[in-house]
PDB file of C-alpha atoms and ligand atoms in Angstrom:
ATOM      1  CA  UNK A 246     -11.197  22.447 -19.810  1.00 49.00           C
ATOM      2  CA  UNK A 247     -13.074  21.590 -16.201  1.00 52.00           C
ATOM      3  CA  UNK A 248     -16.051  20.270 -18.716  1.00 54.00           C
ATOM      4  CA  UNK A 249     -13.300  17.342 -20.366  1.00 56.00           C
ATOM      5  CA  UNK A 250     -12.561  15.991 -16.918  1.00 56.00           C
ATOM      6  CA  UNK A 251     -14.471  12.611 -15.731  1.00 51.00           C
ATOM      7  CA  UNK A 252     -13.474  10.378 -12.975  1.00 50.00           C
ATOM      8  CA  UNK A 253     -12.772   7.229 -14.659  1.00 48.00           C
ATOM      9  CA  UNK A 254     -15.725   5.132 -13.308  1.00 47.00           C
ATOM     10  CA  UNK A 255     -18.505   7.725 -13.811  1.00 48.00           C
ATOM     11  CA  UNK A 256     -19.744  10.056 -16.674  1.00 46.00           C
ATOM     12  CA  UNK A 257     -22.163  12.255 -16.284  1.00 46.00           C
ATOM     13  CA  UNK A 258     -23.390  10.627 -13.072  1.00 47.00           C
ATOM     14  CA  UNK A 259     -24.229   7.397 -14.217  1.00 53.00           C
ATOM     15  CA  UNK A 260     -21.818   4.371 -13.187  1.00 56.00           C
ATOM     16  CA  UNK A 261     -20.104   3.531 -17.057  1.00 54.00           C
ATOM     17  CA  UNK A 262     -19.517   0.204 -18.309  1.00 55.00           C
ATOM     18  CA  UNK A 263     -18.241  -2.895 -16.163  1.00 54.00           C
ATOM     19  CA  UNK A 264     -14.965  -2.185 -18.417  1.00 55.00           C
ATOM     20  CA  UNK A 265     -14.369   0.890 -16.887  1.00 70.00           C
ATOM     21  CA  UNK A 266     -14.676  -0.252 -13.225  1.00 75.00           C
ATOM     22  CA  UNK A 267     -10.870   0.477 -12.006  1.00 79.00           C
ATOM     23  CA  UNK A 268     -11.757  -2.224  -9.554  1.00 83.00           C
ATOM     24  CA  UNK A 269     -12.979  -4.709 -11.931  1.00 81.00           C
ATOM     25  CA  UNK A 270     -10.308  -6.973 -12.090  1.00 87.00           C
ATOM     26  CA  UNK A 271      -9.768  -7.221  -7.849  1.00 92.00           C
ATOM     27  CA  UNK A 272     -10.836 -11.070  -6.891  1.00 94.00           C
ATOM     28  CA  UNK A 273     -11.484  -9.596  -3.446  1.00 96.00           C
ATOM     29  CA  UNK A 274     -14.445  -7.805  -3.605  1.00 96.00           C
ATOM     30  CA  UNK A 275     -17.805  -9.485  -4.026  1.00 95.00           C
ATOM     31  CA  UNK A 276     -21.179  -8.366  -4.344  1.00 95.00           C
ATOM     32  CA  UNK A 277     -22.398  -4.248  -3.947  1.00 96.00           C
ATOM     33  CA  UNK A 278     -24.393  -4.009  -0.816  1.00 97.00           C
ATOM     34  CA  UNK A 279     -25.152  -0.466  -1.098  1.00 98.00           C
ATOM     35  CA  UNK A 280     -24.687   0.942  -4.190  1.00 97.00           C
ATOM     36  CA  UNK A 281     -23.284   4.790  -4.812  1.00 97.00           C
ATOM     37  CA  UNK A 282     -27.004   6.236  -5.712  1.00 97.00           C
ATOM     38  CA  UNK A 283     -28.823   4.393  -2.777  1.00 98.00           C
ATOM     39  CA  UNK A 284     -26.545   5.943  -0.727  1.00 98.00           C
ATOM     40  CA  UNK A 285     -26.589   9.021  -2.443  1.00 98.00           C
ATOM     41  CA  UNK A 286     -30.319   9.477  -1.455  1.00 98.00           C
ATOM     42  CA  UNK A 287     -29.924   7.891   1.990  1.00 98.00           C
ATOM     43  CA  UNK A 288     -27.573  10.791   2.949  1.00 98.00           C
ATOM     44  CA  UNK A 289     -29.873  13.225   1.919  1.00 98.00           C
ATOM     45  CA  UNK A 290     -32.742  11.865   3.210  1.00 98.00           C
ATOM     46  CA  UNK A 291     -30.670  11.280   7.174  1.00 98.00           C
ATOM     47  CA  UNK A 292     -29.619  14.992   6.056  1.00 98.00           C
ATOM     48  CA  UNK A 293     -33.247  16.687   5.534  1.00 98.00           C
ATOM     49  CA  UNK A 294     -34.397  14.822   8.792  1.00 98.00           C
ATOM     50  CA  UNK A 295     -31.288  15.773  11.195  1.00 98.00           C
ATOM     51  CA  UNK A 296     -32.079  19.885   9.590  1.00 98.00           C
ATOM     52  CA  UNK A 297     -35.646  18.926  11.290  1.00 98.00           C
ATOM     53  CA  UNK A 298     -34.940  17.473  14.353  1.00 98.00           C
ATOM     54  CA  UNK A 299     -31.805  19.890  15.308  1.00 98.00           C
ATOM     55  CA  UNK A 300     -33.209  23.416  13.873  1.00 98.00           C
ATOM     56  CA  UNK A 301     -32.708  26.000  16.758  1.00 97.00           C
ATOM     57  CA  UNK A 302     -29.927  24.175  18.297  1.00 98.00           C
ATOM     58  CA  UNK A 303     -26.754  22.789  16.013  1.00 97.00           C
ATOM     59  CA  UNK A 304     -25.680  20.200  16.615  1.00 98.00           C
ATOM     60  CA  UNK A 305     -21.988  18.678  16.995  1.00 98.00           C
ATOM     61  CA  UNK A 306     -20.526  16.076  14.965  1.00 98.00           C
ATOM     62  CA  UNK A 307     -18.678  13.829  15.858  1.00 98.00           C
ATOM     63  CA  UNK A 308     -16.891  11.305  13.148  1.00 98.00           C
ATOM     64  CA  UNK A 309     -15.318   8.479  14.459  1.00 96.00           C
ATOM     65  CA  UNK A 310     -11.814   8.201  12.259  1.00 95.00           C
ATOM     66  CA  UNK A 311     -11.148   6.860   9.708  1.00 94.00           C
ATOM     67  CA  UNK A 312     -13.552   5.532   8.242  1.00 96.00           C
ATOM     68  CA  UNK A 313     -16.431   7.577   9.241  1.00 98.00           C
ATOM     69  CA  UNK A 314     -14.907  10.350   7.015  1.00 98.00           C
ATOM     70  CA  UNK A 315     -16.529   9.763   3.907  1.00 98.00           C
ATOM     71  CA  UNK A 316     -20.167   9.579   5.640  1.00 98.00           C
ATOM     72  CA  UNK A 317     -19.476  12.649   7.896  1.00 98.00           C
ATOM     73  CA  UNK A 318     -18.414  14.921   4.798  1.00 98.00           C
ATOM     74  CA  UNK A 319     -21.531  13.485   2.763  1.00 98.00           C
ATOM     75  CA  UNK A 320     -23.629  14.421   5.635  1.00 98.00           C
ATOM     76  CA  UNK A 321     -22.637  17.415   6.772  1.00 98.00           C
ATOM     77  CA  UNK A 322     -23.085  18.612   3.869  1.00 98.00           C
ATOM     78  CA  UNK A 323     -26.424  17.038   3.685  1.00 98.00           C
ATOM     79  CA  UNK A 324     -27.604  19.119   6.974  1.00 98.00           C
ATOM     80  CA  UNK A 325     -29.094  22.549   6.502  1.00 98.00           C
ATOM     81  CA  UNK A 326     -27.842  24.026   9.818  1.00 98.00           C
ATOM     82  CA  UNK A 327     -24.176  25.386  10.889  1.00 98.00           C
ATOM     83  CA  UNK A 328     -22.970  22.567  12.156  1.00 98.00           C
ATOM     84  CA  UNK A 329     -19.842  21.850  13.777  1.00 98.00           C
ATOM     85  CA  UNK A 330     -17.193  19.480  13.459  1.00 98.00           C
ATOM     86  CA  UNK A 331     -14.945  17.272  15.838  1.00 98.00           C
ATOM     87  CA  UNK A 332     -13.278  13.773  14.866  1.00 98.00           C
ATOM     88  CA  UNK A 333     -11.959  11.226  17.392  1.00 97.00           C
ATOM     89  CA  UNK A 334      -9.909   8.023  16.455  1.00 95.00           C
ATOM     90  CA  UNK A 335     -10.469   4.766  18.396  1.00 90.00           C
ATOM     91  CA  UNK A 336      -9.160   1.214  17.795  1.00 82.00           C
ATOM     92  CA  UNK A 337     -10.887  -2.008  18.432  1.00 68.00           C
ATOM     93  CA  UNK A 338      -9.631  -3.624  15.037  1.00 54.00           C
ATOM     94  CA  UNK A 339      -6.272  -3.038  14.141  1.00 51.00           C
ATOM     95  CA  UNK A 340      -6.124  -4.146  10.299  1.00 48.00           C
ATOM     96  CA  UNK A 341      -7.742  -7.576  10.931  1.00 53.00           C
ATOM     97  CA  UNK A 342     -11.523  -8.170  10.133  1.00 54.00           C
ATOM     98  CA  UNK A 343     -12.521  -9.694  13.411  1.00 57.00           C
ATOM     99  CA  UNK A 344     -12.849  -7.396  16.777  1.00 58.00           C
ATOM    100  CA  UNK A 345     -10.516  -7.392  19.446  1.00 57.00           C
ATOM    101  CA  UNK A 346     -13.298  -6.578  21.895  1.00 60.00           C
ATOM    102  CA  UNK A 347     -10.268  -3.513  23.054  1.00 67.00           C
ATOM    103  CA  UNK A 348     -11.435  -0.187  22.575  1.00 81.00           C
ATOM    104  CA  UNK A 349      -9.191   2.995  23.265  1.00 86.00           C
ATOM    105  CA  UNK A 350      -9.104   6.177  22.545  1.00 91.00           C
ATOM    106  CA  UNK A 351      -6.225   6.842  19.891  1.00 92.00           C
ATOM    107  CA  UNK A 352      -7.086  10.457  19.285  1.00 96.00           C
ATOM    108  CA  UNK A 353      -9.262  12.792  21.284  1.00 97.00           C
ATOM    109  CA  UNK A 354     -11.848  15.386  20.628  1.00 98.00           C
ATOM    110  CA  UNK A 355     -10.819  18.846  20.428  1.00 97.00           C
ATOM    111  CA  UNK A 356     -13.960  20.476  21.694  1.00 96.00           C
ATOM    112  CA  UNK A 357     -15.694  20.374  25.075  1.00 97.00           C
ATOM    113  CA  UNK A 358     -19.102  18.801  24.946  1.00 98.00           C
ATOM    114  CA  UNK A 359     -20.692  20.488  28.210  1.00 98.00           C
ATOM    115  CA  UNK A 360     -23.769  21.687  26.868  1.00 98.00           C
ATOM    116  CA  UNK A 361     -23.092  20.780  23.674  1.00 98.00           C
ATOM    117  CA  UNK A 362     -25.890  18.784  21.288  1.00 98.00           C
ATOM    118  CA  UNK A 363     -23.541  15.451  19.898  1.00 98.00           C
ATOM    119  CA  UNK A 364     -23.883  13.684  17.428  1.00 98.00           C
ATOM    120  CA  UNK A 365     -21.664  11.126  17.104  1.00 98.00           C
ATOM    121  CA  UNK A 366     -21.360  10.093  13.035  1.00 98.00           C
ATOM    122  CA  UNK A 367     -20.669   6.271  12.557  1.00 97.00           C
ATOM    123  CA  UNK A 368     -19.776   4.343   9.361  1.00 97.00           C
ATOM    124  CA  UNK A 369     -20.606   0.845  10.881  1.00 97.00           C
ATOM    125  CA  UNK A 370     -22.288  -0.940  13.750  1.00 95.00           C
ATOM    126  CA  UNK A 371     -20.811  -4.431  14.250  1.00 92.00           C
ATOM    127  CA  UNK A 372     -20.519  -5.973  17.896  1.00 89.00           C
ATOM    128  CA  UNK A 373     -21.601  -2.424  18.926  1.00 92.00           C
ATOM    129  CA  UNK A 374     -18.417  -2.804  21.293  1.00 88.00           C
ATOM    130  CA  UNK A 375     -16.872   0.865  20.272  1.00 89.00           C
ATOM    131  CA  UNK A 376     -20.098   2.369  20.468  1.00 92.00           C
ATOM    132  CA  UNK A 377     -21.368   1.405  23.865  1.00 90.00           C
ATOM    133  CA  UNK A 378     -17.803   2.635  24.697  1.00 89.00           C
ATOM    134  CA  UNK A 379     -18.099   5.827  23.200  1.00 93.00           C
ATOM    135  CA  UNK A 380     -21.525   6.592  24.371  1.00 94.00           C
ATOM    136  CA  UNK A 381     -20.170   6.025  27.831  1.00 92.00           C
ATOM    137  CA  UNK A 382     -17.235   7.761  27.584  1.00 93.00           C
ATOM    138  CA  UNK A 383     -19.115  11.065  26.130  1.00 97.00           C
ATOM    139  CA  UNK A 384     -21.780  11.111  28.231  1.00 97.00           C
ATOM    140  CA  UNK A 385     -19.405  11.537  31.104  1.00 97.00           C
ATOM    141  CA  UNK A 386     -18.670  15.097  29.550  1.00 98.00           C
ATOM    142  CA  UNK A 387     -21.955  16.252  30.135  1.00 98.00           C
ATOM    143  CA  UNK A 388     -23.627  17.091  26.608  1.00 98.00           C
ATOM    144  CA  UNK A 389     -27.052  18.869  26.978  1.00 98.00           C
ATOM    145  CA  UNK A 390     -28.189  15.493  24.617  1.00 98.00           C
ATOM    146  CA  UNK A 391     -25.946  12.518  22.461  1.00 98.00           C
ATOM    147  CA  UNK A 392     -27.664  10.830  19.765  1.00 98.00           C
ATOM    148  CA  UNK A 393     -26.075   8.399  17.019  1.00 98.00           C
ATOM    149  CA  UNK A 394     -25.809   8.491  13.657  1.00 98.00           C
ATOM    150  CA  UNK A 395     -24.673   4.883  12.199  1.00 98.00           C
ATOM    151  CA  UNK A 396     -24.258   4.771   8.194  1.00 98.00           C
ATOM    152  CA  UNK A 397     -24.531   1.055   8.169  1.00 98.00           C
ATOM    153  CA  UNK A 398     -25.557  -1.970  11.086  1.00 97.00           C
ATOM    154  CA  UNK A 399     -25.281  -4.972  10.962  1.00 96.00           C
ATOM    155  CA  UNK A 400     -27.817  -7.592  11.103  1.00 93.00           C
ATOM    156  CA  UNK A 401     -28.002  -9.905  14.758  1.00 87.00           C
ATOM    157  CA  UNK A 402     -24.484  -8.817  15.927  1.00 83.00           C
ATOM    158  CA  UNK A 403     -25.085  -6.582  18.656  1.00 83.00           C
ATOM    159  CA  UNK A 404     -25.843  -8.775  22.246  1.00 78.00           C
ATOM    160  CA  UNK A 405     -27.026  -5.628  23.838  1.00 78.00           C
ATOM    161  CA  UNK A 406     -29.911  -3.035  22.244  1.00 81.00           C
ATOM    162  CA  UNK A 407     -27.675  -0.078  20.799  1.00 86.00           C
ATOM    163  CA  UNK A 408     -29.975   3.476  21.311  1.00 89.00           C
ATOM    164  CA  UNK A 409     -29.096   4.185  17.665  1.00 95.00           C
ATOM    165  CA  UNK A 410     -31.359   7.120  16.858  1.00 97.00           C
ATOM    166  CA  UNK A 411     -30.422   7.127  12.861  1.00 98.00           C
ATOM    167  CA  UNK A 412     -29.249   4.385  11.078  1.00 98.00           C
ATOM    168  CA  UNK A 413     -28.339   4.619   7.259  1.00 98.00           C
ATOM    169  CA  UNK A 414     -28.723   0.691   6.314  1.00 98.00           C
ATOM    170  CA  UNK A 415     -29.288  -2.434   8.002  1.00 97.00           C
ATOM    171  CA  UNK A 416     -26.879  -4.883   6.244  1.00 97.00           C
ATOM    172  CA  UNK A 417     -26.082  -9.026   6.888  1.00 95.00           C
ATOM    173  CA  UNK A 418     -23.036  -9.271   8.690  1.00 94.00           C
ATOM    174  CA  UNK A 419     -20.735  -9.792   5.881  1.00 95.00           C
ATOM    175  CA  UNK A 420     -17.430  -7.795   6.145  1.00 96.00           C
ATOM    176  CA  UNK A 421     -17.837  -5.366   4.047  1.00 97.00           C
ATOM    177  CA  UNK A 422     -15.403  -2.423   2.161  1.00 98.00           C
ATOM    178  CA  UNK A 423     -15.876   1.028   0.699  1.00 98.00           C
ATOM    179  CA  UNK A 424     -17.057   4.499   1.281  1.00 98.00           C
ATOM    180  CA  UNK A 425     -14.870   5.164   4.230  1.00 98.00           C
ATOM    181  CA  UNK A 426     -14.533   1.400   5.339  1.00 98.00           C
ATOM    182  CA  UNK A 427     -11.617  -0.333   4.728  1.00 96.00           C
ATOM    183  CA  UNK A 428      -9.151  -3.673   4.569  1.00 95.00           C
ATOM    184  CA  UNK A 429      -5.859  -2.414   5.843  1.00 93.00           C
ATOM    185  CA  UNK A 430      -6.023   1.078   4.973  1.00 95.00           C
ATOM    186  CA  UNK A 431      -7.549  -0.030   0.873  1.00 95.00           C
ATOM    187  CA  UNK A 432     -10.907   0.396  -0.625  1.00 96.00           C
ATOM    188  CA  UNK A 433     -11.994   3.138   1.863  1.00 97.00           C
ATOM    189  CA  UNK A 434     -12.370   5.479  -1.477  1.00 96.00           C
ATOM    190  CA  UNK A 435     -14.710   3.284  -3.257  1.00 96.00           C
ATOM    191  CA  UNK A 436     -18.061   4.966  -3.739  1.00 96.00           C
ATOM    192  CA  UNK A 437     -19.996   2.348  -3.078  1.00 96.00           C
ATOM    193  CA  UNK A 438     -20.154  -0.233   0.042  1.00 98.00           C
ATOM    194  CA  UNK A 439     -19.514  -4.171  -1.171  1.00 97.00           C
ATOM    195  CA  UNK A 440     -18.356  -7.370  -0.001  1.00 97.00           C
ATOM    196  CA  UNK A 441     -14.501  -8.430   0.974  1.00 97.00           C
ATOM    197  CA  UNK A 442     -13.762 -11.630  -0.015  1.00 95.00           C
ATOM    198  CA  UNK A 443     -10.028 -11.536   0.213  1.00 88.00           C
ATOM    199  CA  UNK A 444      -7.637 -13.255   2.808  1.00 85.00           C
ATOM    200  CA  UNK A 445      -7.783 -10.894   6.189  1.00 70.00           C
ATOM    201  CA  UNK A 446      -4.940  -8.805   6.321  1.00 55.00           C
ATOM    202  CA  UNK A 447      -2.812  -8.583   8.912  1.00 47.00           C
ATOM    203  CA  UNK A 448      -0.624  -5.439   9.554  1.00 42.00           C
TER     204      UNK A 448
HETATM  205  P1  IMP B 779     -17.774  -2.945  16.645  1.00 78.17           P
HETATM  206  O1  IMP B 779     -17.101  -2.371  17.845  1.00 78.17           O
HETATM  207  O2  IMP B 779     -17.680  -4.438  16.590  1.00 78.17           O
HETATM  208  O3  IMP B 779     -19.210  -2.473  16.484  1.00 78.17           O
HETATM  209  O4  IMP B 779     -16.941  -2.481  15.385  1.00 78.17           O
HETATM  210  C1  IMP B 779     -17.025  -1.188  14.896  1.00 78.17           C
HETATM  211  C2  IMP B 779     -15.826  -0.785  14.072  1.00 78.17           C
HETATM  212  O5  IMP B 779     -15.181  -1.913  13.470  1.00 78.17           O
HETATM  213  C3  IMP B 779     -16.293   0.089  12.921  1.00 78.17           C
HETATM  214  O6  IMP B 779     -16.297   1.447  13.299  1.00 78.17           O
HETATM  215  C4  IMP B 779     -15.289  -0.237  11.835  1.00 78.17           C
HETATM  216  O7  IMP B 779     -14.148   0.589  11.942  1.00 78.17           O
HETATM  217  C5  IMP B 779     -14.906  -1.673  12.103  1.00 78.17           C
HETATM  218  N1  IMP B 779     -15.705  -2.610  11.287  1.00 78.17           N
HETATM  219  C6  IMP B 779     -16.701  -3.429  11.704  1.00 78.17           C
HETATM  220  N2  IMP B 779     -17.221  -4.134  10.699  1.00 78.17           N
HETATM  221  C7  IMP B 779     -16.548  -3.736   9.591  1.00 78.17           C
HETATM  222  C8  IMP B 779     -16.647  -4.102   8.195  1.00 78.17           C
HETATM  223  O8  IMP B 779     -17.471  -4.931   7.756  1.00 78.17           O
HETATM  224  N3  IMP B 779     -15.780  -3.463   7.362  1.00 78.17           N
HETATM  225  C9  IMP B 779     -14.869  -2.543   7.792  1.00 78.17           C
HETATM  226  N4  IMP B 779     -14.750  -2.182   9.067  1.00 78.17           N
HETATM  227  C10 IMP B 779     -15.577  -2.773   9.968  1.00 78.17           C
HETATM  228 MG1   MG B 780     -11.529   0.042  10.253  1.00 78.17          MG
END
């Protein structure tokens, strides 16, 4: 029975006909940026490095909610070592596409970090605002190191140089939905990463 189920867009791992896109007919989204098999090989290429860089010493993830959810469990999984797992929430957007420049944290870590290895998991770089937060804000509970691990960044946004250690894609700074990013709370479950044109949403 498992073998007669396919997920509607896919079969057999290769993206089907335009006519059986369920998000064909959306006016709002543009162009793929990064489609589903770049990023595919992306995460397992971040995933065989990370199993280098951390062996003897696992590291700590840290996903940024939500939409660092889809990276982190692509990742993790992509990382040969037992890793462990910790999420935190922030907001610096609310549901509009432009930043507030406000960053607070709506939901804290669970785990200490003091003497911990961190790595904090990203799904995009814009202003770098939440980061340079983040990184402040962690580094104040003592980790033995704190590295970051940013899916996507965007081109020329960032006034200040961002330490990013690992970086996934460097994209133009078009907003941009899917794979754990979203408009409102939509598109975060499309599996690959493509351009919003819609009106922004406010909510
Ligand atoms: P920054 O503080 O300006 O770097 O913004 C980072 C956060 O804003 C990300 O973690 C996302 O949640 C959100 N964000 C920035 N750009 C986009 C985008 O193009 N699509 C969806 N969310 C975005
Ligand atoms: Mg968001």
């Amino acid at each position: 029975m498992d073998d007669e189920v396919e997920s509607p867009w896919r079969a057999g791992g290769q993206r089907m006909s335009g006519a059986e896109d369920p998000w064909r007919h959306d006016p709002h989204l543009g162009e793929i940026v990064v489609a589903e098999d770049v990023l595919d090989k992306r995460v397992a290429q971040l995933g065989d490095e990370l199993t280098a860089d951390y062996e003897g010493r696992p590291p700590l993830l840290v996903g940024v909610l939500k939409g660092a959810f889809v990276f982190m469990s692509d990742l993790a999984r992509a990382i040969r070592l037992p890793v462990e797992i910790d999420v935190m929430a922030v907001a610096s957007y609310g549901s509009a596409t432009t930043t507030s420049g406000v960053v607070r944290i709506v939901k804290d870590l669970d785990s200490d970090l003091t003497g911990r290895h961190v790595l904090v998991v990203e799904d995009i770089v814009d202003s770098g605002l939440t980061l340079s937060y983040l990184r402040r804000s962690l580094l104040a509970r003592q980790p033995a190191s704190l590295e970051v691990c940013a899916l996507l960044v965007k081109e020329g946004q960032q006034p200040a140089k961002l330490d990013l250690r690992y970086v996934g894609f460097h994209v133009p700074p078009d907003f941009v939905v899917g794979y754990g990013l979203d408009v409102a709370e939509r598109y975060r479950n499309l599996p690959d990463v493509r351009v919003y044109k819609g009106p922004v949403a406010v909510g």
